[in-house]
């Protein structure tokens, strides 16, 4: 990939259009991008990344156009980034415009234009550009496929960010693994681990569920066995559970069968005893029943003899009632006729009381004629009623016009009052909008300043803390060095003393006849003897071990001192000499201003809405004024027409209603008169008819009573019984006869009479004996049934448990196999000697390639002193990590990368970044990366190291690469001739190229 040209408009700190000719810069091989802090050096790299991927790197990533747009840009200028490049042999040009909130072309306010993307390719055959896509997604996929890298990989491989690789160099295994995983996309290996773990958990859960179900059946068998079954003391998943459950179930079934046989024998004996007791109880109950039956019959016969007189009187009354039944229809007819006549006479009196005095004594025919005359007069008032209804409608319509007129007058007054203050209100609302917009711009500007201030404050606090830690670590290192020197001197003294007395030590092993190890003689006339205070081999080795332990402590304390010093230098470089209190005050003030600006900017939307609603209200008020004027003009004509029609109707109604208040009142009078006359005529005719029917009914009643044998109709009426009395009397007669017949039948029974002559029986004793026998039978039957159910339930549960054990066997084998494989890939298995996860194993291989590629450049930068090596030592929870160590050729020792100084850390990080770029490029399919950028970090190098680093970077030109260094270090301006300068100003930043032509 080679960059050719970059055009930036209204992007970041660049308010106007700025261009970068990368072809001219790349011709020098090594070029410098410099400028003061905050001028926008990093924004140039952000523009490259945004053109390719539609977003900016790292923490600055924010796809919203408002975050990318320059605060210095003119309102009518749209943000745009255009990049020309060659990748995979194809010349491309990509243009991106983020979303833009621009002023409306008509009216006030703003509108939002959508984001735009153009991807073009240069056709060498025709010498013209052709469009490839205008889709964000298609353009992004095309660029990602051609480069072979996503945005994160591009930012780590091409835009080498400031501080990121220093963190990568010193990071722990977990953080380093996350970065390598993103760059080399090892998610498929992690997915293998995840799926194996999920499958292990699934099969384990199924095995546990199966064992849980088996234990549940075992508990059910224990309950069925009545607590005689012993359960195994095993949990689900433990081996041997199935065999223990099946063994305990077999013992429980055998015991249950023995209990069933005993229960059956007891049930047979109880059945025989219960049958004998039931037979005796039946005989006793029958004899007692017959005795009580005979005694009850004698008592009933005595009661019948006492009620014989009352029975005769009841028979006589029943005979008179039967005779009076022939007179009953005539009595009912006469009573009904009399009631009807009284009702008709009362209705006639009430109707005549309501008539005028002149008609109160008139007959039925006269009343009917007067009613007809009133009805005819009522029919002549129908047209007058319609005219009266129309007049009422005219009055209501005129009142409605008056109400509408008053309402329009109030509406016009309110609209004129509101519109009179419109200019003042609109100016106030526009002022609110502008104030909120200024606060929003101020908040965005302050938001950019917050993170650097907070970073400096954290660094200052870390600097103050590390200053005290440095003194402590230095004192500890000096003490450790002194102790190591003393231990070494003590060991050397003991070693010298031992050498002085080594002859006595050798003589202790001499034996007569065997040659001496020193001189070879077989005779030993005067062997040396150990004197007091002799130092043996064991004492010397103890002194040596103490010296080695002290030396290790000294090296560890020196390493800690170096680490603290490096951290202090890094914190001091970040924070400077400014006190932490002053930085805290500055950060607090900045936060306070930022919060105030955010609070003021939060009302921007509400201010816009208030202005929009006020404009809508003004339009509504103006429309109301127009509508009210139109309605007022139409009301004048309607009011004149209503007045003319009203005068005509009032003249007609004055003639129709006469003396009444209204036509409706006159009609009501006539309607009530006609109704009263009609009702009185009908009542008079009804009274005359009922009087005649009453005379006829009296004659028929007297004739019917005489023929039935009664002296008067009243005597016949007294003899009549109603239905209830007749039924009650007949019931008493029938009951007396039935009781008499039943008593005679019982007293005539031979077995009843014979039982009465026998002595009394003890029924309670027989019932108690039968109940006791039945209770013993129920208990025996319950025991037999319980034993049978216990056997059946144990057989059923045992069969189900046996089937479950057979079904669970292959599942348990599958779980064992999956669990071994999952533990192996997760690094927890004993077979995995280094306890390394599968993904970590793959990443470790990649890290070895990166370390080898980085070492080639690191040796040149460090004059052959340092080499980067991968370490798979165990770290954290006993697993192998992704460690990086540096080998120091001056000491021959391998040590942690955290012990490097600030400058050493930078060029080691740079070498690591370049090595990683080479490996990722190969991984991406061999895409050439002809343009690289390195963002900051050169200020920590001395002159010699800086020369060596620049030589390494300059050597990249051998592979036809160009390297852009982003830095504000002044010495680099003298060393690198091709430069791209960022100039900062009040109206925005500008770009200026030097030394390229």
Coordinates of C-alpha atoms in Angstrom, one line a residue, residues 3 42 44-50 57 60 151 153-162 164-165 931-935:
X3 CA -0.3 6.7 -0.3
X42 CA -2.3 13.2 14.9
X44 CA -3.4 13.9 9.7
X45 CA -3.2 10.2 10.6
X46 CA -6.8 10.3 11.8
X47 CA -7.8 11.6 8.3
X48 CA -6.0 8.7 6.6
X49 CA -7.7 6.2 8.8
X50 CA -11.1 7.9 8.4
X57 CA -8.3 5.3 15.7
X60 CA -10.7 9.3 19.4
X151 CA -9.1 -0.9 11.2
X153 CA -4.8 -4.0 12.6
X154 CA -4.2 -1.1 10.3
X155 CA -3.7 1.3 13.3
X156 CA -1.3 -1.1 14.9
X157 CA 0.7 -2.0 11.8
X158 CA 0.7 1.2 9.7
X159 CA -0.1 4.0 12.2
X160 CA 2.2 3.0 15.0
X161 CA 0.5 4.9 17.9
X162 CA 2.4 6.7 20.6
X164 CA 0.8 1.7 22.6
X165 CA 3.8 -0.5 21.9
X931 CA 4.0 3.8 3.8
X932 CA 4.4 3.7 7.6
X933 CA 3.8 6.3 10.4
X934 CA 5.5 6.4 13.8
X935 CA 3.7 8.6 16.3

